[in-house]
Amino acid sequence: MKINSIVVGDLQTNCYLLEKNNEVLIIDPGDEAKKIITAIGDKKVVGCLLTHKHFDHIGALTEICSYYNIKPNDYKGNNFSYEVLETKGHTNDSVTYYFKNEKVMFCGDFIFYHSIGRTDLGGSDSDMLESLDKISLYDDDITLYPGHGPKTILGEEKKRFSLY
Ligand SMILES: [Zn+2]
């Protein structure tokens, strides 16, 4: 699986384009639909997933879905396989997509490089702590792809969890 990240919108949201066998799965089409469509080129878009519904993660959703004729927050193929982990805290609809075979997670605004997401925009501190406990059980060598900023390694972030 190839992971292409493009930065979109005023809040510099990471929109991820996952590619496998010439098919593309989009995560968080935050803004700038044209930029996303150009980056996809002539590959086949098979789905679009959302980590949560803050405006900076869904800004181009409607345009992208109508352009590719796909449903929002939906994927039903068999090229990509992942688990959806409920990771509330930043918002109460926050999820993390875990691609076990590739050892990567797309965690939205749950965890950032050396930081975690705010909880004052529709989330809760207690949910955040619960989600950190939950994610602690996963392997240290998993790569995290956050909704903003650079990727990081779960093991590195775990060392900081006691600070939060
Ligand atoms: Zn957010």
mmCIF file with all atom_site columns, C-alpha atoms and ligand atoms in Angstrom:
data_model
loop_
_atom_site.group_PDB
_atom_site.id
_atom_site.type_symbol
_atom_site.label_atom_id
_atom_site.label_alt_id
_atom_site.label_comp_id
_atom_site.label_asym_id
_atom_site.label_entity_id
_atom_site.label_seq_id
_atom_site.pdbx_PDB_ins_code
_atom_site.Cartn_x
_atom_site.Cartn_y
_atom_site.Cartn_z
_atom_site.occupancy
_atom_site.B_iso_or_equiv
_atom_site.pdbx_formal_charge
_atom_site.auth_seq_id
_atom_site.auth_comp_id
_atom_site.auth_asym_id
_atom_site.auth_atom_id
_atom_site.pdbx_PDB_model_num
ATOM   1   C  CA . MET A 1 1   ? 0.000   0.000  0.000   1.00 0.00 ? 1   MET A CA 1
ATOM   2   C  CA . LYS A 1 2   ? 1.335   3.382  -0.987  1.00 0.00 ? 2   LYS A CA 1
ATOM   3   C  CA . ILE A 1 3   ? 0.544   6.327  1.270   1.00 0.00 ? 3   ILE A CA 1
ATOM   4   C  CA . ASN A 1 4   ? 0.431   9.744  -0.310  1.00 0.00 ? 4   ASN A CA 1
ATOM   5   C  CA . SER A 1 5   ? -0.270  12.702 1.922   1.00 0.00 ? 5   SER A CA 1
ATOM   6   C  CA . ILE A 1 6   ? -1.445  16.062 0.665   1.00 0.00 ? 6   ILE A CA 1
ATOM   7   C  CA . VAL A 1 7   ? -1.888  19.119 2.819   1.00 0.00 ? 7   VAL A CA 1
ATOM   8   C  CA . VAL A 1 8   ? -5.122  21.013 2.229   1.00 0.00 ? 8   VAL A CA 1
ATOM   9   C  CA . GLY A 1 9   ? -6.938  24.091 3.510   1.00 0.00 ? 9   GLY A CA 1
ATOM   10  C  CA . ASP A 1 10  ? -6.202  26.915 5.936   1.00 0.00 ? 10  ASP A CA 1
ATOM   11  C  CA . LEU A 1 11  ? -5.604  24.551 8.854   1.00 0.00 ? 11  LEU A CA 1
ATOM   12  C  CA . GLN A 1 12  ? -3.125  22.463 6.855   1.00 0.00 ? 12  GLN A CA 1
ATOM   13  C  CA . THR A 1 13  ? -5.069  19.247 7.164   1.00 0.00 ? 13  THR A CA 1
ATOM   14  C  CA . ASN A 1 14  ? -3.492  16.019 5.964   1.00 0.00 ? 14  ASN A CA 1
ATOM   15  C  CA . CYS A 1 15  ? -5.613  14.310 3.350   1.00 0.00 ? 15  CYS A CA 1
ATOM   16  C  CA . TYR A 1 16  ? -4.294  10.788 2.786   1.00 0.00 ? 16  TYR A CA 1
ATOM   17  C  CA . LEU A 1 17  ? -4.536  8.908  -0.467  1.00 0.00 ? 17  LEU A CA 1
ATOM   18  C  CA . LEU A 1 18  ? -3.958  5.196  0.030   1.00 0.00 ? 18  LEU A CA 1
ATOM   19  C  CA . GLU A 1 19  ? -3.113  3.349  -3.126  1.00 0.00 ? 19  GLU A CA 1
ATOM   20  C  CA . LYS A 1 20  ? -3.117  -0.334 -3.908  1.00 0.00 ? 20  LYS A CA 1
ATOM   21  C  CA . ASN A 1 21  ? -3.435  -2.080 -7.297  1.00 0.00 ? 21  ASN A CA 1
ATOM   22  C  CA . ASN A 1 22  ? -4.327  1.229  -8.928  1.00 0.00 ? 22  ASN A CA 1
ATOM   23  C  CA . GLU A 1 23  ? -7.219  1.795  -6.528  1.00 0.00 ? 23  GLU A CA 1
ATOM   24  C  CA . VAL A 1 24  ? -7.373  4.733  -4.153  1.00 0.00 ? 24  VAL A CA 1
ATOM   25  C  CA . LEU A 1 25  ? -8.965  5.090  -0.738  1.00 0.00 ? 25  LEU A CA 1
ATOM   26  C  CA . ILE A 1 26  ? -9.233  8.676  0.507   1.00 0.00 ? 26  ILE A CA 1
ATOM   27  C  CA . ILE A 1 27  ? -8.994  9.624  4.173   1.00 0.00 ? 27  ILE A CA 1
ATOM   28  C  CA . ASP A 1 28  ? -10.212 13.075 5.285   1.00 0.00 ? 28  ASP A CA 1
ATOM   29  C  CA . PRO A 1 29  ? -10.853 15.179 2.165   1.00 0.00 ? 29  PRO A CA 1
ATOM   30  C  CA . GLY A 1 30  ? -10.500 18.354 4.216   1.00 0.00 ? 30  GLY A CA 1
ATOM   31  C  CA . ASP A 1 31  ? -10.532 21.032 1.535   1.00 0.00 ? 31  ASP A CA 1
ATOM   32  C  CA . GLU A 1 32  ? -9.287  21.862 -1.973  1.00 0.00 ? 32  GLU A CA 1
ATOM   33  C  CA . ALA A 1 33  ? -11.135 19.165 -3.920  1.00 0.00 ? 33  ALA A CA 1
ATOM   34  C  CA . LYS A 1 34  ? -9.286  20.107 -7.129  1.00 0.00 ? 34  LYS A CA 1
ATOM   35  C  CA . LYS A 1 35  ? -5.907  19.501 -5.526  1.00 0.00 ? 35  LYS A CA 1
ATOM   36  C  CA . ILE A 1 36  ? -7.059  16.083 -4.307  1.00 0.00 ? 36  ILE A CA 1
ATOM   37  C  CA . ILE A 1 37  ? -8.535  15.139 -7.686  1.00 0.00 ? 37  ILE A CA 1
ATOM   38  C  CA . THR A 1 38  ? -5.330  16.193 -9.459  1.00 0.00 ? 38  THR A CA 1
ATOM   39  C  CA . ALA A 1 39  ? -3.218  14.123 -7.079  1.00 0.00 ? 39  ALA A CA 1
ATOM   40  C  CA . ILE A 1 40  ? -5.392  11.060 -7.714  1.00 0.00 ? 40  ILE A CA 1
ATOM   41  C  CA . GLY A 1 41  ? -5.073  11.376 -11.485 1.00 0.00 ? 41  GLY A CA 1
ATOM   42  C  CA . ASP A 1 42  ? -6.614  8.520  -13.438 1.00 0.00 ? 42  ASP A CA 1
ATOM   43  C  CA . LYS A 1 43  ? -6.609  5.974  -10.610 1.00 0.00 ? 43  LYS A CA 1
ATOM   44  C  CA . LYS A 1 44  ? -9.872  4.484  -9.471  1.00 0.00 ? 44  LYS A CA 1
ATOM   45  C  CA . VAL A 1 45  ? -11.333 5.909  -6.260  1.00 0.00 ? 45  VAL A CA 1
ATOM   46  C  CA . VAL A 1 46  ? -13.057 3.164  -4.314  1.00 0.00 ? 46  VAL A CA 1
ATOM   47  C  CA . GLY A 1 47  ? -13.960 4.900  -1.066  1.00 0.00 ? 47  GLY A CA 1
ATOM   48  C  CA . CYS A 1 48  ? -13.611 7.790  1.292   1.00 0.00 ? 48  CYS A CA 1
ATOM   49  C  CA . LEU A 1 49  ? -13.177 7.551  5.068   1.00 0.00 ? 49  LEU A CA 1
ATOM   50  C  CA . LEU A 1 50  ? -13.402 10.204 7.773   1.00 0.00 ? 50  LEU A CA 1
ATOM   51  C  CA . THR A 1 51  ? -11.566 10.238 11.086  1.00 0.00 ? 51  THR A CA 1
ATOM   52  C  CA . HIS A 1 52  ? -14.120 12.725 12.490  1.00 0.00 ? 52  HIS A CA 1
ATOM   53  C  CA . LYS A 1 53  ? -16.454 15.383 11.204  1.00 0.00 ? 53  LYS A CA 1
ATOM   54  C  CA . HIS A 1 54  ? -14.722 18.672 12.027  1.00 0.00 ? 54  HIS A CA 1
ATOM   55  C  CA . PHE A 1 55  ? -15.013 21.086 9.100   1.00 0.00 ? 55  PHE A CA 1
ATOM   56  C  CA . ASP A 1 56  ? -11.297 20.998 8.305   1.00 0.00 ? 56  ASP A CA 1
ATOM   57  C  CA . HIS A 1 57  ? -11.520 17.239 7.636   1.00 0.00 ? 57  HIS A CA 1
ATOM   58  C  CA . ILE A 1 58  ? -14.682 17.202 5.532   1.00 0.00 ? 58  ILE A CA 1
ATOM   59  C  CA . GLY A 1 59  ? -14.507 20.473 3.568   1.00 0.00 ? 59  GLY A CA 1
ATOM   60  C  CA . ALA A 1 60  ? -14.164 18.764 0.184   1.00 0.00 ? 60  ALA A CA 1
ATOM   61  C  CA . LEU A 1 61  ? -16.268 15.708 1.048   1.00 0.00 ? 61  LEU A CA 1
ATOM   62  C  CA . THR A 1 62  ? -19.401 16.585 -0.905  1.00 0.00 ? 62  THR A CA 1
ATOM   63  C  CA . GLU A 1 63  ? -17.466 17.612 -4.002  1.00 0.00 ? 63  GLU A CA 1
ATOM   64  C  CA . ILE A 1 64  ? -15.222 14.542 -3.890  1.00 0.00 ? 64  ILE A CA 1
ATOM   65  C  CA . CYS A 1 65  ? -18.126 12.144 -3.390  1.00 0.00 ? 65  CYS A CA 1
ATOM   66  C  CA . SER A 1 66  ? -20.135 13.553 -6.256  1.00 0.00 ? 66  SER A CA 1
ATOM   67  C  CA . TYR A 1 67  ? -17.094 13.715 -8.546  1.00 0.00 ? 67  TYR A CA 1
ATOM   68  C  CA . TYR A 1 68  ? -16.253 10.030 -7.985  1.00 0.00 ? 68  TYR A CA 1
ATOM   69  C  CA . ASN A 1 69  ? -19.817 8.923  -7.393  1.00 0.00 ? 69  ASN A CA 1
ATOM   70  C  CA . ILE A 1 70  ? -19.074 7.403  -3.989  1.00 0.00 ? 70  ILE A CA 1
ATOM   71  C  CA . LYS A 1 71  ? -20.826 7.602  -0.634  1.00 0.00 ? 71  LYS A CA 1
ATOM   72  C  CA . PRO A 1 72  ? -19.357 9.650  2.206   1.00 0.00 ? 72  PRO A CA 1
ATOM   73  C  CA . ASN A 1 73  ? -17.515 7.657  4.857   1.00 0.00 ? 73  ASN A CA 1
ATOM   74  C  CA . ASP A 1 74  ? -17.871 4.374  3.044   1.00 0.00 ? 74  ASP A CA 1
ATOM   75  C  CA . TYR A 1 75  ? -15.689 1.599  1.615   1.00 0.00 ? 75  TYR A CA 1
ATOM   76  C  CA . LYS A 1 76  ? -16.818 -1.822 0.597   1.00 0.00 ? 76  LYS A CA 1
ATOM   77  C  CA . GLY A 1 77  ? -14.038 -3.243 -1.562  1.00 0.00 ? 77  GLY A CA 1
ATOM   78  C  CA . ASN A 1 78  ? -11.557 -5.964 -0.638  1.00 0.00 ? 78  ASN A CA 1
ATOM   79  C  CA . ASN A 1 79  ? -8.255  -4.389 -1.664  1.00 0.00 ? 79  ASN A CA 1
ATOM   80  C  CA . PHE A 1 80  ? -7.864  -2.450 1.581   1.00 0.00 ? 80  PHE A CA 1
ATOM   81  C  CA . SER A 1 81  ? -8.280  -4.122 4.914   1.00 0.00 ? 81  SER A CA 1
ATOM   82  C  CA . TYR A 1 82  ? -8.399  -2.257 8.196   1.00 0.00 ? 82  TYR A CA 1
ATOM   83  C  CA . GLU A 1 83  ? -10.039 -2.119 11.589  1.00 0.00 ? 83  GLU A CA 1
ATOM   84  C  CA . VAL A 1 84  ? -11.962 0.867  12.881  1.00 0.00 ? 84  VAL A CA 1
ATOM   85  C  CA . LEU A 1 85  ? -11.004 1.724  16.458  1.00 0.00 ? 85  LEU A CA 1
ATOM   86  C  CA . GLU A 1 86  ? -13.262 4.016  18.427  1.00 0.00 ? 86  GLU A CA 1
ATOM   87  C  CA . THR A 1 87  ? -10.929 6.678  19.803  1.00 0.00 ? 87  THR A CA 1
ATOM   88  C  CA . LYS A 1 88  ? -13.147 9.387  21.291  1.00 0.00 ? 88  LYS A CA 1
ATOM   89  C  CA . GLY A 1 89  ? -11.742 12.377 23.113  1.00 0.00 ? 89  GLY A CA 1
ATOM   90  C  CA . HIS A 1 90  ? -10.949 15.006 20.510  1.00 0.00 ? 90  HIS A CA 1
ATOM   91  C  CA . THR A 1 91  ? -14.586 14.560 19.453  1.00 0.00 ? 91  THR A CA 1
ATOM   92  C  CA . ASN A 1 92  ? -17.100 11.891 20.351  1.00 0.00 ? 92  ASN A CA 1
ATOM   93  C  CA . ASP A 1 93  ? -17.090 10.613 16.771  1.00 0.00 ? 93  ASP A CA 1
ATOM   94  C  CA . SER A 1 94  ? -13.293 10.249 16.456  1.00 0.00 ? 94  SER A CA 1
ATOM   95  C  CA . VAL A 1 95  ? -12.058 6.958  15.049  1.00 0.00 ? 95  VAL A CA 1
ATOM   96  C  CA . THR A 1 96  ? -8.669  5.541  14.107  1.00 0.00 ? 96  THR A CA 1
ATOM   97  C  CA . TYR A 1 97  ? -8.197  3.350  11.057  1.00 0.00 ? 97  TYR A CA 1
ATOM   98  C  CA . TYR A 1 98  ? -5.764  0.558  11.759  1.00 0.00 ? 98  TYR A CA 1
ATOM   99  C  CA . PHE A 1 99  ? -4.155  -1.205 8.807   1.00 0.00 ? 99  PHE A CA 1
ATOM   100 C  CA . LYS A 1 100 ? -2.755  -4.212 10.604  1.00 0.00 ? 100 LYS A CA 1
ATOM   101 C  CA . ASN A 1 101 ? -0.791  -5.748 7.715   1.00 0.00 ? 101 ASN A CA 1
ATOM   102 C  CA . GLU A 1 102 ? 0.980   -2.467 6.980   1.00 0.00 ? 102 GLU A CA 1
ATOM   103 C  CA . LYS A 1 103 ? 1.301   -1.532 10.670  1.00 0.00 ? 103 LYS A CA 1
ATOM   104 C  CA . VAL A 1 104 ? -0.066  1.958  10.138  1.00 0.00 ? 104 VAL A CA 1
ATOM   105 C  CA . MET A 1 105 ? -2.842  3.954  11.779  1.00 0.00 ? 105 MET A CA 1
ATOM   106 C  CA . PHE A 1 106 ? -4.674  7.026  10.550  1.00 0.00 ? 106 PHE A CA 1
ATOM   107 C  CA . CYS A 1 107 ? -5.684  8.688  13.777  1.00 0.00 ? 107 CYS A CA 1
ATOM   108 C  CA . GLY A 1 108 ? -7.103  12.075 12.748  1.00 0.00 ? 108 GLY A CA 1
ATOM   109 C  CA . ASP A 1 109 ? -6.789  14.634 15.535  1.00 0.00 ? 109 ASP A CA 1
ATOM   110 C  CA . PHE A 1 110 ? -6.467  12.027 18.297  1.00 0.00 ? 110 PHE A CA 1
ATOM   111 C  CA . ILE A 1 111 ? -2.651  11.924 18.435  1.00 0.00 ? 111 ILE A CA 1
ATOM   112 C  CA . PHE A 1 112 ? -0.136  14.243 16.761  1.00 0.00 ? 112 PHE A CA 1
ATOM   113 C  CA . TYR A 1 113 ? 3.636   14.191 16.660  1.00 0.00 ? 113 TYR A CA 1
ATOM   114 C  CA . HIS A 1 114 ? 4.567   14.742 20.344  1.00 0.00 ? 114 HIS A CA 1
ATOM   115 C  CA . SER A 1 115 ? 1.096   15.978 21.176  1.00 0.00 ? 115 SER A CA 1
ATOM   116 C  CA . ILE A 1 116 ? -2.573  15.036 21.339  1.00 0.00 ? 116 ILE A CA 1
ATOM   117 C  CA . GLY A 1 117 ? -5.763  16.629 20.096  1.00 0.00 ? 117 GLY A CA 1
ATOM   118 C  CA . ARG A 1 118 ? -7.768  19.299 21.894  1.00 0.00 ? 118 ARG A CA 1
ATOM   119 C  CA . THR A 1 119 ? -10.780 18.103 23.826  1.00 0.00 ? 119 THR A CA 1
ATOM   120 C  CA . ASP A 1 120 ? -12.635 21.437 23.978  1.00 0.00 ? 120 ASP A CA 1
ATOM   121 C  CA . LEU A 1 121 ? -14.158 21.242 20.505  1.00 0.00 ? 121 LEU A CA 1
ATOM   122 C  CA . GLY A 1 122 ? -16.824 18.644 21.109  1.00 0.00 ? 122 GLY A CA 1
ATOM   123 C  CA . GLY A 1 123 ? -14.786 16.047 22.976  1.00 0.00 ? 123 GLY A CA 1
ATOM   124 C  CA . SER A 1 124 ? -13.952 15.119 26.550  1.00 0.00 ? 124 SER A CA 1
ATOM   125 C  CA . ASP A 1 125 ? -10.836 14.646 28.695  1.00 0.00 ? 125 ASP A CA 1
ATOM   126 C  CA . SER A 1 126 ? -12.027 11.375 30.200  1.00 0.00 ? 126 SER A CA 1
ATOM   127 C  CA . ASP A 1 127 ? -12.744 9.898  26.764  1.00 0.00 ? 127 ASP A CA 1
ATOM   128 C  CA . MET A 1 128 ? -9.298  11.051 25.636  1.00 0.00 ? 128 MET A CA 1
ATOM   129 C  CA . LEU A 1 129 ? -7.593  9.259  28.549  1.00 0.00 ? 129 LEU A CA 1
ATOM   130 C  CA . GLU A 1 130 ? -9.588  6.128  27.865  1.00 0.00 ? 130 GLU A CA 1
ATOM   131 C  CA . SER A 1 131 ? -8.575  6.210  24.200  1.00 0.00 ? 131 SER A CA 1
ATOM   132 C  CA . LEU A 1 132 ? -4.902  6.672  25.129  1.00 0.00 ? 132 LEU A CA 1
ATOM   133 C  CA . ASP A 1 133 ? -5.169  3.574  27.364  1.00 0.00 ? 133 ASP A CA 1
ATOM   134 C  CA . LYS A 1 134 ? -6.752  1.693  24.514  1.00 0.00 ? 134 LYS A CA 1
ATOM   135 C  CA . ILE A 1 135 ? -4.125  2.641  21.943  1.00 0.00 ? 135 ILE A CA 1
ATOM   136 C  CA . SER A 1 136 ? -1.318  1.792  24.426  1.00 0.00 ? 136 SER A CA 1
ATOM   137 C  CA . LEU A 1 137 ? -2.135  -1.874 23.917  1.00 0.00 ? 137 LEU A CA 1
ATOM   138 C  CA . TYR A 1 138 ? -1.025  -1.734 20.282  1.00 0.00 ? 138 TYR A CA 1
ATOM   139 C  CA . ASP A 1 139 ? 2.515   -2.408 19.045  1.00 0.00 ? 139 ASP A CA 1
ATOM   140 C  CA . ASP A 1 140 ? 5.231   0.219  19.502  1.00 0.00 ? 140 ASP A CA 1
ATOM   141 C  CA . ASP A 1 141 ? 6.385   -0.001 15.885  1.00 0.00 ? 141 ASP A CA 1
ATOM   142 C  CA . ILE A 1 142 ? 3.089   1.135  14.386  1.00 0.00 ? 142 ILE A CA 1
ATOM   143 C  CA . THR A 1 143 ? 3.384   4.343  12.351  1.00 0.00 ? 143 THR A CA 1
ATOM   144 C  CA . LEU A 1 144 ? 0.762   6.982  13.123  1.00 0.00 ? 144 LEU A CA 1
ATOM   145 C  CA . TYR A 1 145 ? -0.468  9.304  10.398  1.00 0.00 ? 145 TYR A CA 1
ATOM   146 C  CA . PRO A 1 146 ? -2.206  12.251 12.095  1.00 0.00 ? 146 PRO A CA 1
ATOM   147 C  CA . GLY A 1 147 ? -4.703  14.757 10.747  1.00 0.00 ? 147 GLY A CA 1
ATOM   148 C  CA . HIS A 1 148 ? -2.124  17.567 10.917  1.00 0.00 ? 148 HIS A CA 1
ATOM   149 C  CA . GLY A 1 149 ? 1.658   17.644 10.905  1.00 0.00 ? 149 GLY A CA 1
ATOM   150 C  CA . PRO A 1 150 ? 4.236   14.896 10.449  1.00 0.00 ? 150 PRO A CA 1
ATOM   151 C  CA . LYS A 1 151 ? 3.791   11.179 11.013  1.00 0.00 ? 151 LYS A CA 1
ATOM   152 C  CA . THR A 1 152 ? 5.121   9.600  14.181  1.00 0.00 ? 152 THR A CA 1
ATOM   153 C  CA . ILE A 1 153 ? 5.730   6.240  15.856  1.00 0.00 ? 153 ILE A CA 1
ATOM   154 C  CA . LEU A 1 154 ? 3.293   4.886  18.426  1.00 0.00 ? 154 LEU A CA 1
ATOM   155 C  CA . GLY A 1 155 ? 6.080   3.697  20.755  1.00 0.00 ? 155 GLY A CA 1
ATOM   156 C  CA . GLU A 1 156 ? 7.557   7.207  20.844  1.00 0.00 ? 156 GLU A CA 1
ATOM   157 C  CA . GLU A 1 157 ? 4.190   8.780  21.633  1.00 0.00 ? 157 GLU A CA 1
ATOM   158 C  CA . LYS A 1 158 ? 3.381   6.215  24.341  1.00 0.00 ? 158 LYS A CA 1
ATOM   159 C  CA . LYS A 1 159 ? 6.359   7.530  26.350  1.00 0.00 ? 159 LYS A CA 1
ATOM   160 C  CA . ARG A 1 160 ? 4.556   10.861 26.589  1.00 0.00 ? 160 ARG A CA 1
ATOM   161 C  CA . PHE A 1 161 ? 1.088   9.599  27.494  1.00 0.00 ? 161 PHE A CA 1
ATOM   162 C  CA . SER A 1 162 ? 1.694   10.074 31.231  1.00 0.00 ? 162 SER A CA 1
ATOM   163 C  CA . LEU A 1 163 ? 2.057   13.823 30.565  1.00 0.00 ? 163 LEU A CA 1
ATOM   164 C  CA . TYR A 1 164 ? -1.537  14.181 29.415  1.00 0.00 ? 164 TYR A CA 1
HETATM 165 ZN ZN . ZN  B 2 .   ? -10.586 17.977 14.580  1.00 0.00 ? 1   ZN  B ZN 1
#
